[in-house]
Coordinates of C-alpha atoms in Angstrom, one line a residue:
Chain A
X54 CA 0.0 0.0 0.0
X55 CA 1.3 3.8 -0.7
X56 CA 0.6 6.8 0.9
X57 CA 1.1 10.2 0.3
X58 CA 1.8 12.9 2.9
X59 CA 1.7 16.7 1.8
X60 CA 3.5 18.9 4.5
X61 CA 1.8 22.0 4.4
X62 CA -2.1 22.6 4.6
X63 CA -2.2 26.5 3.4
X64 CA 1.0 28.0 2.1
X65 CA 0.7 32.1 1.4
X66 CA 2.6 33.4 -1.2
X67 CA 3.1 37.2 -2.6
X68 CA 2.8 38.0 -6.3
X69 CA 6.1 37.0 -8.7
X70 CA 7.4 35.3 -5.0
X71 CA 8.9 31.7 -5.6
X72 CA 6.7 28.9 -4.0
X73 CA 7.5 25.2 -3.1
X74 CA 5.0 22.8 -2.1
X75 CA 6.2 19.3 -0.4
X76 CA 5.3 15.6 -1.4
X77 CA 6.2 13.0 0.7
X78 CA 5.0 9.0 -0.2
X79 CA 6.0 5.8 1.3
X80 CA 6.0 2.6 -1.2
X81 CA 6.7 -0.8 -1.2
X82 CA 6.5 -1.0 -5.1
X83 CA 7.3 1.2 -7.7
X84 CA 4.8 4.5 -8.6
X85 CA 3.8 7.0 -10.8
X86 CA 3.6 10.4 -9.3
X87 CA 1.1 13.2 -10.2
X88 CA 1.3 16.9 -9.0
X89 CA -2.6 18.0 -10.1
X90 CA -4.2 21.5 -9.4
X91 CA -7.6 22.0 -8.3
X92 CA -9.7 25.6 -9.2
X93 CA -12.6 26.8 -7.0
X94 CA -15.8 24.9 -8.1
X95 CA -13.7 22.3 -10.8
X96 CA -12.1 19.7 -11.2
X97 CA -8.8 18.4 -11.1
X98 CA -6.2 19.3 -13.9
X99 CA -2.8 17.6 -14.6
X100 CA 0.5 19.6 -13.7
X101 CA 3.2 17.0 -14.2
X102 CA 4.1 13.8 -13.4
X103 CA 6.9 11.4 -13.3
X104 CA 7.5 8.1 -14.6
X105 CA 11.0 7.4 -14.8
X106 CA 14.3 8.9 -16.3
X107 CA 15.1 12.8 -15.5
X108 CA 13.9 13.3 -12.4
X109 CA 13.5 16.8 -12.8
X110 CA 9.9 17.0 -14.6
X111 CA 8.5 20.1 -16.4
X112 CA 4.9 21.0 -16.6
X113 CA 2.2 23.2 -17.3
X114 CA 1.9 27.4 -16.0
X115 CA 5.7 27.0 -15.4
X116 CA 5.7 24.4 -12.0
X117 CA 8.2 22.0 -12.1
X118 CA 8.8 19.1 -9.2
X119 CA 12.1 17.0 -8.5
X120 CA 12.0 13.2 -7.9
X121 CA 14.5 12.0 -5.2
X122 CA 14.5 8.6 -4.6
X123 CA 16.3 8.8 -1.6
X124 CA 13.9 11.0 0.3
X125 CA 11.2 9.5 -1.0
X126 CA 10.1 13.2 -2.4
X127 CA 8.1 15.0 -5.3
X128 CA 8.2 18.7 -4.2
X129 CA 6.5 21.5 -6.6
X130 CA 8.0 24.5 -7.2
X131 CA 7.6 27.6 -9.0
X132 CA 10.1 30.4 -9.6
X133 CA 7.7 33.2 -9.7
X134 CA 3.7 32.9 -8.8
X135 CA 0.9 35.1 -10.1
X136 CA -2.7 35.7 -8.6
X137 CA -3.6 32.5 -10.8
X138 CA -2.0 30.3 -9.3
X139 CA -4.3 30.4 -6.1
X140 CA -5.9 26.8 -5.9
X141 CA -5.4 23.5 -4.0
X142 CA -2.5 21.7 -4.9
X143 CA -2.8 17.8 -4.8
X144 CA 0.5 15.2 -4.7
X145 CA -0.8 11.6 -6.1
X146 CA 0.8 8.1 -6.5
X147 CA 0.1 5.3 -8.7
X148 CA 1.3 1.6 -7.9
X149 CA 2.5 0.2 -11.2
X150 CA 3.1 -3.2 -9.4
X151 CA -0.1 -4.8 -7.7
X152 CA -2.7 -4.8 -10.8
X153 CA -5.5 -5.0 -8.4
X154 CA -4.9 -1.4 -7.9
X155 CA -4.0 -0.2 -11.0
X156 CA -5.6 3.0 -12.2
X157 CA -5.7 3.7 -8.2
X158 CA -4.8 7.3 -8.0
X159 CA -3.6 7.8 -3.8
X160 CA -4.2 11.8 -2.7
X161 CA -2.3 13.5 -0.1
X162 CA -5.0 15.8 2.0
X163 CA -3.7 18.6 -0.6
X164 CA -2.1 22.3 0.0
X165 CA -4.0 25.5 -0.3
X166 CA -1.9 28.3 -2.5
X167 CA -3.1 31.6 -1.8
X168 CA -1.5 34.5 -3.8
X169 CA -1.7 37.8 -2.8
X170 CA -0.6 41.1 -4.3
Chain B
X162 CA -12.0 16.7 -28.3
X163 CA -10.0 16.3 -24.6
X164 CA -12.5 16.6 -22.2
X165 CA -14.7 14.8 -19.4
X166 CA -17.8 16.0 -19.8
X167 CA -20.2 15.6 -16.4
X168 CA -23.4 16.5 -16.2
X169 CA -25.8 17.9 -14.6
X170 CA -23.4 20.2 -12.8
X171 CA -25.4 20.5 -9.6
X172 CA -28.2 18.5 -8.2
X173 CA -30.2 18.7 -5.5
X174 CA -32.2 15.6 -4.1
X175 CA -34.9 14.0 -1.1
X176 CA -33.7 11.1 0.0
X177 CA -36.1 9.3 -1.4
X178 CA -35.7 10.4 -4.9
X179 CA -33.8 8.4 -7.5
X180 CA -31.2 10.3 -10.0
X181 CA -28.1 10.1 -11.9
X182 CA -25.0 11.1 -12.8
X183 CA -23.7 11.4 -16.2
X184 CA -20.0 11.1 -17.3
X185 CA -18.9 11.3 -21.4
X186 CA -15.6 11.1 -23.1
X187 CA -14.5 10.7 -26.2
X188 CA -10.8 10.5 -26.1
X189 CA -10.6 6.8 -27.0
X190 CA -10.2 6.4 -23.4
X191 CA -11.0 3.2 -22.0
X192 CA -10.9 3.3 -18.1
X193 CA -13.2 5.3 -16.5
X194 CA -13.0 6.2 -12.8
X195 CA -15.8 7.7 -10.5
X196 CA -14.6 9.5 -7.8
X197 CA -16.0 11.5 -4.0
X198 CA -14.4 14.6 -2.4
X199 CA -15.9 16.4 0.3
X200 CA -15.2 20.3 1.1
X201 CA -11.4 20.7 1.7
X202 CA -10.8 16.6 1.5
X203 CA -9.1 14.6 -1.5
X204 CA -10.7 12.6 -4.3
X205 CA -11.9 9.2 -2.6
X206 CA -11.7 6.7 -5.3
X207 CA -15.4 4.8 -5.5
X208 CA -15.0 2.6 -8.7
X209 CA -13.0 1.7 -11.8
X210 CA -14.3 0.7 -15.1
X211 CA -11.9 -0.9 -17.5
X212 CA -13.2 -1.6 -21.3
X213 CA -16.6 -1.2 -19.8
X214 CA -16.6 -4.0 -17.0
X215 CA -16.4 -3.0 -13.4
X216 CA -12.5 -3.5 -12.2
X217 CA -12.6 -1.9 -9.0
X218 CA -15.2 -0.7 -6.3
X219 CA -14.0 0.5 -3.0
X220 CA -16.4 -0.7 -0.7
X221 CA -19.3 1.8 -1.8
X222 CA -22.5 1.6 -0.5
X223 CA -25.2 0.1 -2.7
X224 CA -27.1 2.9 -2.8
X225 CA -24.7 4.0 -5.3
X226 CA -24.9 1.7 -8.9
X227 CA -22.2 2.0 -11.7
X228 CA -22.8 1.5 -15.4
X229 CA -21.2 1.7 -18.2
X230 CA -23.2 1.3 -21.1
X231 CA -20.2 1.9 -23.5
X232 CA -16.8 2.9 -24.1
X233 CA -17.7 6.8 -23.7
X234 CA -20.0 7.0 -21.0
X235 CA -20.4 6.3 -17.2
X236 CA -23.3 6.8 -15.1
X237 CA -23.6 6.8 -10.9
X238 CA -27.0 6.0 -9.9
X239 CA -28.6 7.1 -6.8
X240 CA -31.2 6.4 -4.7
X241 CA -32.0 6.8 -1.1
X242 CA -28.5 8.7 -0.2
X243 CA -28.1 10.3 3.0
X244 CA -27.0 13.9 3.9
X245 CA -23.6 13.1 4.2
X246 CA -23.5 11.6 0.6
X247 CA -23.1 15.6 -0.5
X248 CA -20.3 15.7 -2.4
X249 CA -18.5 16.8 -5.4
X250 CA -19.0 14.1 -7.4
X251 CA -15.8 13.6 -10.3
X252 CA -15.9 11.8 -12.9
X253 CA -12.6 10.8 -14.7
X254 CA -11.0 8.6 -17.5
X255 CA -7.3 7.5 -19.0
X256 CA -6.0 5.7 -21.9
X257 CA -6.5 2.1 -19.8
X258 CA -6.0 1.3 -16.2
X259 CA -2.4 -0.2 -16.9
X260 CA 1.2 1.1 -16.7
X261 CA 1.0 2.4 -19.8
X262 CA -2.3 3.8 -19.9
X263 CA -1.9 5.3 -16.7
X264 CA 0.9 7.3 -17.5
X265 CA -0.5 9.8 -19.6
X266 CA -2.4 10.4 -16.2
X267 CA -6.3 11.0 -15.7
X268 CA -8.3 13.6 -17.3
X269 CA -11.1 14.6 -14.9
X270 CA -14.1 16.4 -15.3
X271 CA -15.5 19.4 -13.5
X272 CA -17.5 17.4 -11.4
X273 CA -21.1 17.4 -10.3
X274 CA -21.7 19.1 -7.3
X275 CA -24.5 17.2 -5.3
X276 CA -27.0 18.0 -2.0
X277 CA -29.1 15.7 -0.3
X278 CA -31.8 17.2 2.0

């Protein structure tokens, strides 16, 4: 079984600030990661993710997370945030291993951004 | 076309009345995933379809019935829920439930956003 353990509840940013947002998991087996960003009133949209290789991942809106195996860590980052960006923040892991739980996405509890001027 | 379409976008229902959820794609898609989240709570995965057969159900009460009629839609019946069935209801699919599929990650929809009284 994973889990997922997102380190900050609420993290408050300024405007064109730099922002990092920590992922934690715990696995037996190996996983897919997913950062994925939630709006007010929608649903979830896909950031990035990580399957294997580089594990420095690009996405969308300029985040970026690093994979360290070590650590057992995805963290999010952006260099520069904008008013936009407000939104929950969600780390996810997929086991690739067990296929009684494939297409199981795990959720951490998630990490409110709020921007401000 | 790259979008989960849900409707209706918000219900409101007795608990006694009988309605449903509808979920479409048409990405070629062929897992299909229904999931909860409460206010300020992570997606709670309720069931999996995988080329239209039920793969996965979490323990969900019976009071909430799957179907998948075909490759593009889903449907969550309901009938007789409880108050604390309100929820955002999320539909989402990807390419298959498998380590290959999964990689491209989910696309979700922007939910349906359900009372009971």
């Amino acid at each position: 079984a994973q889990s997922v353990t997102q380190l900050d509840s609420q993290v408050p940013v300024f405007e064109e600030a730099p922002v990092e947002l920590r992922c934690n998991y715990s696995s037996s087996v190996s996983v897919y990661l997913f950062w994925y960003v939630q709006y007010p009133n929608q649903g979830l949209q896909l950031l990035l993710k990580y399957l294997s290789g580089s594990t420095l991942v690009k996405g969308i809106n300029g985040f970026e997370a690093e994979f360290n195996k070590s650590q057992t860590s995805f963290h999010l980052r952006k260099p520069s945030v904008h008013i936009s960006d407000t939104a929950e923040y969600f780390c996810a892991v997929s086991d690739l291993v067990t296929t009684d739980s494939w297409g199981k996405l795990q959720f951490g509890a998630g990490t409110q951004v709020v921007v401000t001027p | 076309d790259t979008e989960v379409t849900q409707t209706p976008k918000h219900l409101v229902m007795g608990m006694t009345n009988k309605k449903s959820l509808k979920c479409e794609q048409h990405m070629g898609h062929r897992a299909m995933y229904w999931y909860k989240q409460k206010a300020k709570k992570p997606p709670e995965l309720m069931f999996v379809y995988s080329y239209e057969k039920l793969s996965i159900n979490e323990s969900v009460p019976s009071r909430f019935s799957p179907e998948c009629p075909n490759s593009s839609l889903l449907n969550l019946h309901l009938h007789a829920l409880q108050p604390e069935d309100s929820a955002l209801y999320l539909c989402a699919s990807s390419q298959d439930r498998g380590f290959g599929g999964l990689g491209y990650g989910y696309t979700f929809g922007s939910g349906t956003r359900l009372t009971v009284v």
